XYZ file of N, CA and C in Angstrom:
354
model
N -1.499 50.028 18.123
C -1.611 49.100 18.938
C -2.288 47.768 18.210
N -1.430 46.651 18.244
C -1.827 45.252 17.557
C -2.123 44.481 18.288
N -2.237 44.934 19.699
C -2.829 43.855 20.523
C -4.112 43.108 20.110
N -4.118 41.683 20.344
C -5.216 40.967 19.918
C -5.466 40.732 18.548
N -4.351 41.077 17.897
C -4.938 40.861 16.241
C -3.800 39.468 16.006
N -4.305 38.629 15.173
C -3.752 37.741 14.647
C -2.169 38.074 13.624
N -1.312 37.165 13.650
C -0.094 37.548 13.013
C -0.442 37.392 11.782
N 0.161 37.864 10.656
C -0.148 37.560 9.363
C 1.320 36.954 8.715
N 1.855 36.107 9.662
C 3.185 35.465 9.158
C 2.852 34.297 8.076
N 3.283 34.440 6.743
C 2.912 33.424 6.011
C 3.417 32.105 6.497
N 2.574 31.092 5.974
C 3.114 29.616 6.576
C 2.683 28.693 5.246
N 3.594 27.739 5.325
C 3.284 26.714 4.331
C 2.790 25.694 4.956
N 1.727 25.037 4.156
C 0.665 23.895 4.894
C 0.660 22.993 3.605
N 1.163 21.733 3.906
C 1.061 20.579 2.994
C 0.296 19.583 3.690
N -0.625 19.293 3.074
C -1.327 18.019 3.492
C -0.510 16.747 3.642
N -0.734 15.956 4.632
C 0.152 14.615 4.775
C -0.340 13.855 3.750
N -1.533 13.643 3.430
C -2.013 12.762 2.839
C -1.725 13.019 0.702
N -1.205 14.044 0.629
C -1.178 14.420 -0.258
C 0.175 14.019 -1.095
N 0.301 13.735 -2.296
C 1.712 13.201 -2.912
C 1.858 13.792 -4.257
N 3.176 14.514 -4.114
C 3.491 15.631 -5.231
C 4.491 14.909 -5.995
N 4.142 14.834 -7.206
C 5.150 14.675 -8.379
C 5.525 12.998 -8.573
N 4.542 12.279 -7.804
C 4.680 10.919 -8.135
C 3.466 10.295 -9.092
N 2.733 11.080 -9.558
C 1.466 10.642 -10.436
C 1.800 9.688 -11.088
N 2.806 9.574 -11.870
C 3.214 8.489 -12.824
C 3.131 7.039 -12.287
N 3.974 7.143 -11.123
C 4.112 5.836 -10.281
C 2.979 5.538 -10.050
N 1.926 6.442 -9.418
C 0.664 5.718 -8.815
C -0.157 5.096 -9.857
N -0.106 5.804 -10.929
C -0.863 5.589 -12.308
C -0.421 3.951 -12.827
N 0.960 3.793 -12.980
C 1.136 2.907 -13.146
C 0.874 1.454 -12.596
N 0.863 1.761 -11.013
C 0.371 0.727 -10.269
C -0.959 0.358 -10.675
N -1.796 1.382 -10.660
C -3.264 1.261 -11.085
C -3.482 0.579 -12.492
N -2.606 0.890 -13.275
C -2.816 0.201 -14.710
C -2.694 -1.322 -14.473
N -1.535 -1.428 -13.721
C -1.188 -2.884 -13.695
C -2.292 -3.718 -12.945
N -3.193 -3.217 -12.024
C -4.142 -3.790 -11.380
C -5.485 -3.658 -12.803
N -5.434 -2.677 -13.364
C -6.473 -2.777 -14.391
C -6.402 -3.878 -15.425
N -5.020 -3.947 -15.933
C -4.552 -5.102 -16.905
C -4.960 -6.569 -16.088
N -4.740 -6.673 -14.835
C -4.711 -7.841 -14.303
C -6.179 -8.439 -14.042
N -6.892 -7.289 -13.762
C -8.367 -7.617 -13.831
C -9.395 -7.760 -15.065
N -8.568 -7.021 -16.092
C -9.335 -7.407 -17.436
C -8.790 -8.671 -18.405
N -7.667 -9.258 -17.818
C -7.024 -10.467 -18.555
C -7.983 -11.651 -18.079
N -8.094 -12.343 -19.204
C -9.045 -13.793 -19.036
C -8.380 -14.564 -18.653
N -8.282 -14.832 -17.217
C -7.515 -15.669 -16.398
C -8.115 -16.641 -15.647
N -9.464 -16.721 -15.300
C -10.249 -17.276 -14.173
C -9.860 -16.755 -13.045
N -8.904 -17.301 -11.871
C -8.512 -16.719 -10.741
C -7.559 -15.703 -11.287
N -7.671 -14.342 -10.482
C -6.498 -13.556 -10.866
C -5.445 -13.308 -9.324
N -4.377 -13.459 -9.690
C -3.437 -13.425 -8.555
C -2.266 -12.664 -9.148
N -1.762 -11.478 -8.511
C -0.726 -10.673 -9.164
C 0.056 -10.139 -7.736
N 1.321 -10.107 -8.026
C 2.292 -9.486 -7.062
C 2.857 -8.535 -7.511
N 3.040 -7.330 -6.837
C 3.823 -6.248 -7.503
C 4.799 -5.871 -6.397
N 6.153 -5.829 -6.766
C 7.128 -5.722 -5.627
C 7.659 -4.083 -6.323
N 8.212 -3.231 -5.144
C 8.677 -2.068 -5.424
C 10.169 -2.413 -5.018
N 10.828 -1.423 -5.240
C 12.482 -1.393 -4.794
C 12.887 -0.008 -5.109
N 13.643 0.353 -4.149
C 14.283 1.782 -4.324
C 15.065 2.129 -2.971
N 15.945 3.246 -3.162
C 16.588 3.722 -1.955
C 15.707 3.962 -0.791
N 16.302 3.817 0.238
C 15.627 4.637 1.644
C 15.251 5.978 1.519
N 13.846 6.209 1.569
C 13.526 7.335 1.823
C 12.989 8.116 0.336
N 12.893 7.145 -0.827
C 12.452 7.616 -1.861
C 11.163 7.970 -2.143
N 10.408 7.410 -1.185
C 8.916 7.646 -1.235
C 7.963 6.396 -1.806
N 8.751 5.177 -1.651
C 8.017 4.078 -2.075
C 6.757 3.796 -1.145
N 6.799 3.834 -0.041
C 5.565 3.620 1.078
C 4.604 4.835 0.763
N 5.050 5.755 0.378
C 3.757 7.126 0.110
C 3.144 6.744 -1.147
N 3.900 6.386 -2.205
C 3.394 5.733 -3.571
C 2.492 4.584 -3.255
N 2.830 3.604 -2.489
C 1.952 2.604 -2.070
C 0.570 2.882 -1.384
N 0.746 4.058 -0.601
C -0.462 4.178 0.189
C -1.285 5.080 -0.715
N -0.766 6.001 -1.499
C -1.552 6.500 -2.477
C -2.399 5.556 -3.364
N -1.687 4.810 -3.821
C -2.215 3.657 -4.771
C -3.069 2.683 -4.270
N -2.999 2.458 -3.039
C -3.803 1.717 -1.946
C -5.442 2.355 -2.068
N -5.221 3.535 -1.693
C -6.626 4.186 -1.737
C -7.628 4.042 -3.010
N -6.723 3.891 -4.213
C -7.530 3.935 -5.341
C -7.704 2.583 -5.907
N -7.007 1.579 -5.303
C -7.167 0.241 -6.022
C -8.245 -0.435 -4.996
N -8.377 0.056 -3.873
C -9.344 -0.407 -2.561
C -10.815 0.015 -3.221
N -10.842 1.200 -3.761
C -12.176 1.691 -4.456
C -12.514 0.851 -5.647
N -11.436 0.418 -6.258
C -11.545 -0.637 -7.421
C -12.074 -2.089 -7.072
N -12.131 -2.479 -5.722
C -12.222 -3.870 -5.293
C -11.229 -4.620 -5.254
N -9.890 -3.951 -4.918
C -8.711 -4.469 -4.547
C -8.541 -5.100 -3.155
N -8.081 -6.427 -3.025
C -7.815 -6.472 -1.776
C -6.215 -6.454 -1.737
N -5.721 -5.823 -0.573
C -4.697 -4.965 -0.410
C -3.865 -5.417 0.548
N -2.551 -5.761 0.435
C -1.589 -6.101 1.796
C -0.199 -5.541 1.266
N 0.384 -5.208 2.442
C 1.719 -4.813 1.853
C 2.782 -5.103 2.976
N 3.932 -5.261 2.805
C 4.907 -5.669 3.618
C 6.094 -4.632 3.368
N 6.996 -4.448 4.499
C 7.859 -3.492 4.454
C 9.259 -4.058 5.058
N 10.551 -4.300 4.327
C 11.871 -4.541 4.872
C 12.049 -3.777 5.765
N 12.236 -4.399 6.949
C 12.983 -3.578 8.242
C 14.197 -3.813 8.456
N 15.213 -2.809 8.242
C 16.707 -2.878 8.098
C 17.041 -3.589 9.593
N 16.543 -3.394 10.312
C 16.847 -4.200 11.822
C 16.829 -5.889 11.589
N 16.021 -5.857 10.787
C 15.640 -7.596 10.451
C 16.456 -8.216 9.372
N 17.748 -7.615 9.116
C 18.471 -8.097 7.848
C 18.740 -9.375 8.022
N 18.844 -10.209 9.185
C 18.887 -11.622 9.343
C 17.810 -12.296 8.454
N 16.722 -11.675 8.199
C 15.527 -12.288 7.503
C 15.576 -11.672 6.195
N 16.121 -11.822 5.415
C 15.934 -11.362 3.827
C 14.442 -11.000 3.365
N 13.750 -12.092 3.771
C 12.462 -12.224 3.088
C 11.419 -11.432 4.070
N 11.822 -10.532 4.925
C 10.766 -10.117 6.238
C 9.808 -9.301 5.377
N 10.159 -8.781 4.366
C 8.899 -7.987 3.843
C 7.768 -8.860 3.193
N 8.321 -9.982 2.738
C 7.408 -10.868 2.245
C 6.521 -11.463 3.553
N 7.248 -12.005 4.483
C 6.680 -12.540 5.416
C 5.578 -11.653 5.971
N 5.986 -10.329 6.135
C 5.174 -9.215 6.690
C 3.737 -8.981 5.758
N 4.075 -9.148 4.643
C 2.879 -8.958 3.964
C 1.780 -10.255 3.832
N 2.219 -11.562 3.949
C 1.543 -12.484 4.064
C 0.981 -12.516 5.269
N 1.623 -12.293 6.447
C 0.891 -11.941 7.636
C -0.221 -11.006 7.392
N -0.199 -10.018 6.988
C -1.045 -8.759 6.778
C -2.034 -9.418 6.056
N -1.816 -10.253 4.995
C -3.016 -10.951 4.021
C -3.788 -11.932 4.840
N -3.299 -12.997 5.503
C -4.049 -13.596 6.549
C -4.589 -12.955 7.677
N -4.532 -11.510 8.282
C -5.143 -11.066 9.092
C -6.434 -10.198 8.527
N -6.345 -10.019 7.374
C -7.578 -9.625 6.478
C -8.512 -10.746 6.313
N -7.855 -11.938 5.951
C -9.020 -13.261 5.585
C -9.535 -13.449 6.839
N -9.102 -13.443 8.087
C -9.643 -13.654 9.137
C -10.567 -12.591 9.561
N -10.617 -11.543 9.236
C -11.685 -10.349 9.316
C -12.836 -10.680 8.607
N -12.661 -11.070 7.532
C -13.548 -11.310 6.450
C -14.635 -12.820 7.092
N -15.912 -12.359 7.018
C -16.878 -13.295 7.334
C -16.803 -14.471 6.559
N -16.699 -15.670 7.190
C -16.930 -16.907 6.651
C -15.607 -17.431 5.989
N -14.551 -16.436 5.788
C -13.279 -16.807 5.045
C -12.172 -17.759 6.099
N -12.566 -17.226 7.249
C -11.641 -18.114 8.025
C -11.657 -19.430 8.211
N -13.053 -19.794 8.228
C -13.364 -21.285 8.112
C -12.815 -22.019 7.044
N -13.025 -21.393 5.778
C -12.414 -21.744 4.438
C -11.056 -21.999 4.703
N -10.311 -21.007 5.192
C -8.784 -20.977 5.022
C -8.497 -22.114 6.073
N -8.898 -22.487 7.309
C -8.740 -23.354 8.224
C -8.690 -24.801 7.545
N -10.055 -25.140 6.645
C -10.018 -26.272 6.100
C -8.859 -26.770 4.907
N -8.684 -25.533 4.187
C -7.939 -25.558 3.190
C -6.218 -25.783 3.764
N -5.993 -25.356 4.899
C -4.678 -25.591 5.418
C -4.535 -26.716 6.263
């Protein structure tokens, strides 16, 4: 009699935040950040753009790199092209800039500086 016993059916469990087989790409993004931070250039402003086919894992790579880069002190914003917004070819850039300003407003004292600069 097996009543009350748990089933022993094997299950495949993959964590949602785990990225498989893209270590090289994530490392490349982190190396770009490290090079930018070690460069002797006063104010450091860098932009990284990723491109690739739909569903190729770009967003997953960015999310993983984001975790590592924020720990290193990076400010991180991203924008994603929305195929429904094809009328606006720069929609991803607009989304990233909007995201950046939202971050600035949340930082104490920065919103006043931005207002006076604009």
